[in-house]
XYZ file of C-alpha atoms in Angstrom:
414
model
C 64.896 119.215 120.318
C 65.275 116.127 122.521
C 66.672 113.044 120.782
C 63.453 111.080 121.479
C 61.408 113.724 119.628
C 63.843 113.595 116.680
C 63.334 109.822 116.545
C 59.549 110.184 116.344
C 59.836 112.751 113.547
C 62.246 110.516 111.601
C 59.800 107.597 111.986
C 57.115 109.794 110.496
C 59.265 110.608 107.428
C 61.179 107.342 106.794
C 59.363 104.222 105.625
C 59.785 100.824 107.251
C 61.975 99.437 104.428
C 64.516 102.252 104.802
C 64.716 101.768 108.581
C 65.217 98.009 108.142
C 68.092 98.651 105.704
C 69.810 100.962 108.207
C 69.263 98.516 111.088
C 70.828 95.682 109.049
C 73.836 97.888 108.159
C 74.292 98.687 111.855
C 74.105 95.023 112.974
C 76.630 94.019 110.280
C 79.043 96.782 111.287
C 78.743 96.042 115.036
C 79.073 92.259 114.578
C 82.528 92.027 116.250
C 81.872 94.919 118.687
C 83.292 98.450 118.527
C 82.666 101.972 119.847
C 79.586 103.826 118.558
C 81.710 106.794 117.403
C 83.974 104.479 115.339
C 80.970 102.647 113.853
C 79.381 105.956 112.806
C 82.648 107.016 111.103
C 82.901 103.711 109.206
C 79.269 103.824 108.021
C 79.091 107.507 107.022
C 82.717 108.580 106.526
C 82.048 111.461 108.955
C 83.053 112.138 112.564
C 80.497 112.741 115.340
C 82.193 113.673 118.650
C 78.895 113.608 120.562
C 78.588 109.816 120.236
C 79.773 107.475 122.986
C 83.185 105.799 122.867
C 81.739 102.806 124.776
C 82.000 99.531 122.831
C 78.705 97.968 121.672
C 77.875 94.812 119.711
C 75.190 93.784 117.238
C 73.501 91.823 120.055
C 73.376 94.960 122.233
C 71.742 96.894 119.381
C 69.212 94.119 118.616
C 68.205 93.814 122.286
C 67.941 97.586 122.527
C 65.412 97.657 119.647
C 63.306 94.978 121.369
C 63.420 96.356 124.921
C 61.984 99.826 124.321
C 65.034 102.009 123.363
C 65.951 103.157 126.898
C 69.752 103.330 126.357
C 70.451 107.012 125.578
C 73.853 106.268 123.929
C 72.339 103.820 121.419
C 69.383 106.164 120.881
C 71.674 109.086 119.912
C 73.739 106.776 117.636
C 70.617 105.350 115.935
C 69.021 108.785 115.359
C 72.296 110.151 113.928
C 72.403 107.279 111.376
C 68.705 107.699 110.489
C 69.489 111.305 109.626
C 72.161 109.938 107.196
C 69.688 107.491 105.638
C 70.446 108.643 102.070
C 74.167 107.827 102.461
C 73.527 104.450 104.085
C 70.762 103.419 101.673
C 72.776 104.235 98.547
C 75.381 101.552 99.339
C 73.120 98.833 100.754
C 71.278 95.836 99.372
C 67.598 95.934 100.216
C 66.923 93.209 102.848
C 63.702 91.333 103.421
C 61.553 93.201 105.915
C 60.838 91.320 109.113
C 58.382 92.784 111.547
C 59.652 92.663 115.111
C 57.313 91.879 117.924
C 57.556 94.257 120.901
C 58.875 92.382 123.910
C 57.513 93.061 127.405
C 59.890 94.846 129.719
C 60.954 92.930 132.767
C 59.891 94.504 135.989
C 62.530 95.345 138.603
C 62.282 92.907 141.488
C 62.427 94.635 144.834
C 63.525 92.363 147.638
C 61.824 92.697 150.960
C 63.967 92.875 154.087
C 63.180 90.142 156.648
C 63.214 91.443 160.167
C 63.790 88.839 162.898
C 61.881 89.454 166.062
C 64.014 90.134 169.134
C 63.761 87.877 172.186
C 63.855 89.436 175.621
C 65.019 87.486 178.674
C 62.500 87.093 181.472
C 63.876 87.670 184.945
C 61.970 85.806 187.678
C 61.633 87.577 191.037
C 63.515 86.059 193.944
C 61.475 84.297 196.628
C 61.421 86.104 199.985
C 62.820 84.176 202.950
C 60.123 83.629 205.566
C 60.665 85.395 208.880
C 61.738 83.368 211.898
C 59.052 82.372 214.415
C 58.809 84.605 217.525
C 59.416 82.895 220.862
C 56.511 83.177 223.395
C 56.996 85.742 226.230
C 57.444 84.113 229.674
C 54.599 84.692 232.200
C 55.222 86.818 235.325
C 55.570 84.819 238.611
C 55.240 86.835 241.893
C 58.033 86.458 244.438
C 55.618 86.023 247.433
C 52.196 84.429 247.764
C 49.214 86.802 247.977
C 47.397 86.289 251.338
C 43.910 84.838 251.257
C 40.799 86.786 252.157
C 40.504 85.061 255.565
C 44.021 86.025 256.463
C 43.343 89.595 255.427
C 40.179 89.693 257.620
C 42.191 88.582 260.611
C 44.539 91.496 260.073
C 41.615 93.964 260.092
C 40.308 92.685 263.364
C 43.568 93.499 265.077
C 43.611 97.172 263.953
C 43.301 99.595 266.817
C 41.331 102.835 266.557
C 43.389 105.916 265.696
C 44.321 108.493 268.232
C 42.787 111.967 267.901
C 44.888 114.368 265.856
C 46.585 117.369 267.208
C 45.559 120.764 265.927
C 48.209 122.074 263.613
C 48.858 125.484 262.223
C 47.001 126.406 258.956
C 50.149 127.827 257.336
C 50.557 124.727 255.303
C 47.125 125.293 253.735
C 48.140 128.749 252.537
C 51.317 127.340 251.056
C 49.363 124.609 249.336
C 46.991 127.135 247.784
C 49.927 129.244 246.587
C 51.512 126.201 245.004
C 48.256 125.341 243.240
C 47.888 128.877 241.891
C 51.453 128.939 240.630
C 50.946 125.557 238.982
C 47.749 126.670 237.253
C 49.330 129.931 236.086
C 52.432 128.152 234.829
C 50.354 125.628 232.943
C 48.360 128.433 231.306
C 51.476 130.404 230.320
C 53.523 127.398 229.124
C 52.278 127.384 225.496
C 53.126 131.078 225.033
C 56.560 130.751 226.551
C 57.394 127.566 224.640
C 56.462 129.253 221.322
C 59.205 131.820 221.914
C 61.898 129.113 221.911
C 60.511 126.891 219.130
C 61.973 127.345 215.597
C 59.557 128.517 212.972
C 57.883 125.526 211.296
C 56.684 127.492 208.278
C 58.535 126.109 205.236
C 60.332 128.587 202.997
C 58.824 128.566 199.542
C 61.455 128.625 196.801
C 60.172 129.904 193.518
C 61.344 127.713 190.657
C 61.888 129.324 187.252
C 59.001 128.663 184.890
C 59.830 126.154 182.174
C 58.942 127.604 178.767
C 56.471 125.516 176.810
C 57.883 124.038 173.613
C 56.725 125.751 170.461
C 54.357 123.656 168.369
C 56.045 121.975 165.408
C 54.129 122.193 162.159
C 53.571 118.716 160.721
C 54.653 118.255 157.109
C 51.926 116.558 155.127
C 53.081 113.597 153.084
C 52.870 114.113 149.323
C 50.181 112.091 147.573
C 50.585 113.294 143.965
C 52.903 115.493 141.880
C 53.119 116.909 138.347
C 56.210 116.988 136.149
C 57.448 120.581 135.959
C 60.248 120.304 133.372
C 60.556 119.035 129.815
C 61.910 115.497 129.345
C 62.329 114.595 133.051
C 64.160 111.228 133.393
C 62.619 108.709 135.822
C 65.335 106.320 137.045
C 65.377 102.920 138.766
C 67.113 104.237 141.923
C 68.017 107.736 143.233
C 71.270 109.029 141.667
C 71.169 106.166 139.140
C 71.773 106.537 135.389
C 69.383 103.671 134.546
C 66.480 105.564 132.897
C 63.123 103.801 133.211
C 60.983 106.392 131.403
C 61.175 110.031 130.224
C 58.204 112.101 131.441
C 56.853 115.384 129.973
C 55.641 118.654 131.452
C 52.155 118.245 132.948
C 52.276 114.443 133.489
C 50.640 113.547 136.840
C 51.815 110.666 139.076
C 50.990 109.219 142.517
C 53.820 109.363 145.095
C 54.730 106.031 146.751
C 57.785 107.043 148.813
C 59.859 110.102 149.747
C 63.627 109.865 150.256
C 65.753 112.998 150.826
C 65.674 114.883 147.493
C 63.953 112.128 145.475
C 60.389 110.826 145.081
C 59.280 107.343 144.046
C 56.433 107.626 141.494
C 53.898 105.004 140.413
C 53.847 104.896 136.608
C 50.521 103.054 136.536
C 51.358 99.927 134.509
C 52.388 96.483 135.817
C 53.555 98.010 139.140
C 56.246 99.950 137.255
C 57.897 102.739 139.312
C 60.582 105.383 138.854
C 62.497 107.901 141.003
C 62.488 111.615 140.133
C 64.270 114.605 141.680
C 62.129 116.945 143.800
C 63.477 119.857 141.728
C 61.712 118.488 138.629
C 58.162 118.222 140.033
C 55.330 120.564 141.044
C 53.323 119.780 144.203
C 50.554 122.370 143.718
C 48.546 122.358 140.472
C 46.283 125.192 139.286
C 42.615 124.354 138.825
C 40.886 124.178 135.427
C 41.755 127.233 133.334
C 39.641 126.801 130.151
C 36.532 124.862 129.083
C 36.227 121.708 126.953
C 34.644 123.803 124.178
C 37.647 126.178 124.181
C 40.011 123.208 123.641
C 38.039 121.620 120.795
C 37.337 124.921 119.022
C 41.035 125.822 119.091
C 42.013 122.424 117.635
C 39.511 122.707 114.792
C 41.241 125.830 113.438
C 44.860 125.533 114.624
C 46.160 122.030 113.715
C 45.930 119.816 110.615
C 42.905 117.512 110.754
C 42.839 116.226 107.177
C 43.487 112.687 108.409
C 40.347 112.647 110.558
C 36.823 111.803 109.443
C 35.574 112.869 112.883
C 36.729 115.394 115.487
C 39.860 114.316 117.436
C 38.039 113.553 120.682
C 36.171 110.684 118.977
C 39.413 108.657 118.699
C 40.164 108.406 122.417
C 39.638 104.872 123.751
C 39.891 103.209 120.305
C 42.051 100.090 120.040
C 44.562 99.619 117.222
C 42.123 97.792 114.906
C 39.468 100.506 115.263
C 42.055 103.245 114.726
C 43.491 101.643 111.587
C 39.961 101.101 110.285
C 39.253 104.838 110.628
C 42.517 106.507 109.557
C 44.377 103.723 107.702
C 47.591 101.811 108.365
C 50.376 103.586 110.222
C 53.585 104.534 108.401
C 55.742 103.813 111.460
C 55.669 102.110 114.833
C 57.597 102.671 118.085
C 57.261 101.773 121.765
C 58.671 102.253 125.278
C 57.952 100.718 128.679
C 54.572 102.503 128.981
C 53.306 103.242 125.464
C 53.102 102.173 121.851
C 53.187 104.831 119.122
C 51.414 104.638 115.748
C 53.085 107.192 113.456
C 51.282 108.971 110.591
C 52.385 111.913 108.403
C 52.546 114.969 110.663
C 51.205 113.274 113.811
C 51.261 110.148 115.945
C 48.844 108.360 118.304
C 49.993 107.304 121.786
C 48.510 103.932 122.858
C 48.371 102.795 126.476
C 46.728 99.567 127.626
C 45.890 99.017 123.918
C 43.771 102.191 123.727
C 44.397 105.688 122.343
C 45.546 107.930 125.213
C 46.914 110.997 123.379
C 47.280 112.596 119.920
C 50.433 114.587 119.054
C 50.799 116.967 116.102
C 54.521 117.416 115.321
C 56.230 120.337 113.559
C 53.211 122.640 113.797
C 53.196 126.297 112.732
C 52.001 127.371 116.205
C 54.244 129.493 118.429
C 54.229 129.885 122.173
C 52.949 133.444 121.823
C 49.928 132.480 119.690
C 49.211 129.490 121.946
C 49.029 131.746 125.026
C 46.168 133.685 123.397
C 43.874 130.906 124.664
C 43.943 132.502 128.126
C 45.651 132.072 131.488
C 47.542 128.742 131.341
C 47.434 126.060 134.018
C 51.245 125.841 133.976
C 53.993 127.537 131.941
C 57.770 127.186 131.504
C 60.242 128.545 128.981
C 59.778 125.537 126.669
C 56.277 124.351 127.543
C 52.696 125.486 128.218
C 49.819 123.445 129.726
C 46.076 124.178 129.572
C 43.596 121.904 131.359
C 39.819 121.737 131.145
C 37.475 119.349 132.954
C 38.111 116.609 130.358
C 41.246 117.457 128.356
C 44.900 118.435 128.739
C 46.201 120.600 125.861
C 49.987 121.113 125.813
C 52.590 122.836 123.636
C 56.266 121.754 123.663
C 59.000 123.950 122.172
C 61.992 122.150 120.587
C 65.617 123.249 120.435
C 65.130 124.570 116.881
C 61.934 126.431 117.926
C 59.755 123.740 116.343
C 56.552 123.019 118.284
C 54.525 119.955 119.098
C 50.866 119.995 120.255
C 49.519 117.185 122.453
C 45.863 116.484 123.274
C 45.239 114.053 126.156
C 41.971 112.911 127.674
C 42.132 113.078 131.486
C 40.990 110.276 133.821
C 40.589 107.621 131.134
């Protein structure tokens, strides 16, 4: 059984006066500071090797009680001494009981990185140099003066008539015709002859190898929500940190704010509180509703102790502390963490969130995992936990280290 569950069971069995006596003995013993293992030996006369050798003071223990009991070393030390309450109480003087007021847990402040905008230099284009002006072309001047029309007419008047030509042989005409025919034939044949000596102008086509198209890459959808898949999963302030913010249970659902390598940042849903969890401890796919609301309520009516209730358990969801105490009486114990307050009664406790009842837990029941699975096909199952969900309720069974069982009823979407 996890140490947090042992604490809740001890709160259900030990009255407030006994717990105050033990807390006063612890603060007196740790006044000057010493290791938790040495303090346990001095208070009980016994040795407990599982306790931390780290030195703690009475101030550390007092602050731990007020801040929600998140230090696992002090939690193990405190539970071990509560289990030795008879030894501690037999030697103590009964102190005056002072009720402690739960203190709000400080939220981690996440600094935002300031990114300075980059400035790029602007390069101005160079101005083109204008071209030089072109000099005008000089006009042509003839070497001799052209004769006037009158002078030309005088020259015509002096022209003598031509003498009659002599008859010549017509051989020249035949030669001229032959030349013309050869010229025409050569002109007609020139394109064909010239094509024989011209290089081919047809370009050679080179086939390039076809580039294979890239295979489509499947896009990974960002996670929006996950469910806790293991019992007592620690949510820490940073990945790979030992600073535990909250311990979640199988079947708890959370929204995902950020993904980083093998860790997920979860929104815890109160005062912007967040916590990192390993991917190995969550489930991304959740089975749909497996049983009905009537199945859940009928099973509760015959399988868990309801002597404390005047009405059926579902009537208590949403009640504030005053309404709850008015219906079932004053609680025998009280505890809290960063998300919840717990009102402890014999055999069960109520989990309060935002000052309203969120869940009811029956501890040390006579149910076994085998009998619990007779309800039908579960929504989710592990070696030490089973979850059933209907449209309105989540019904869970947790198995402890000593095979003890705890039943939790939660109302969904409150």
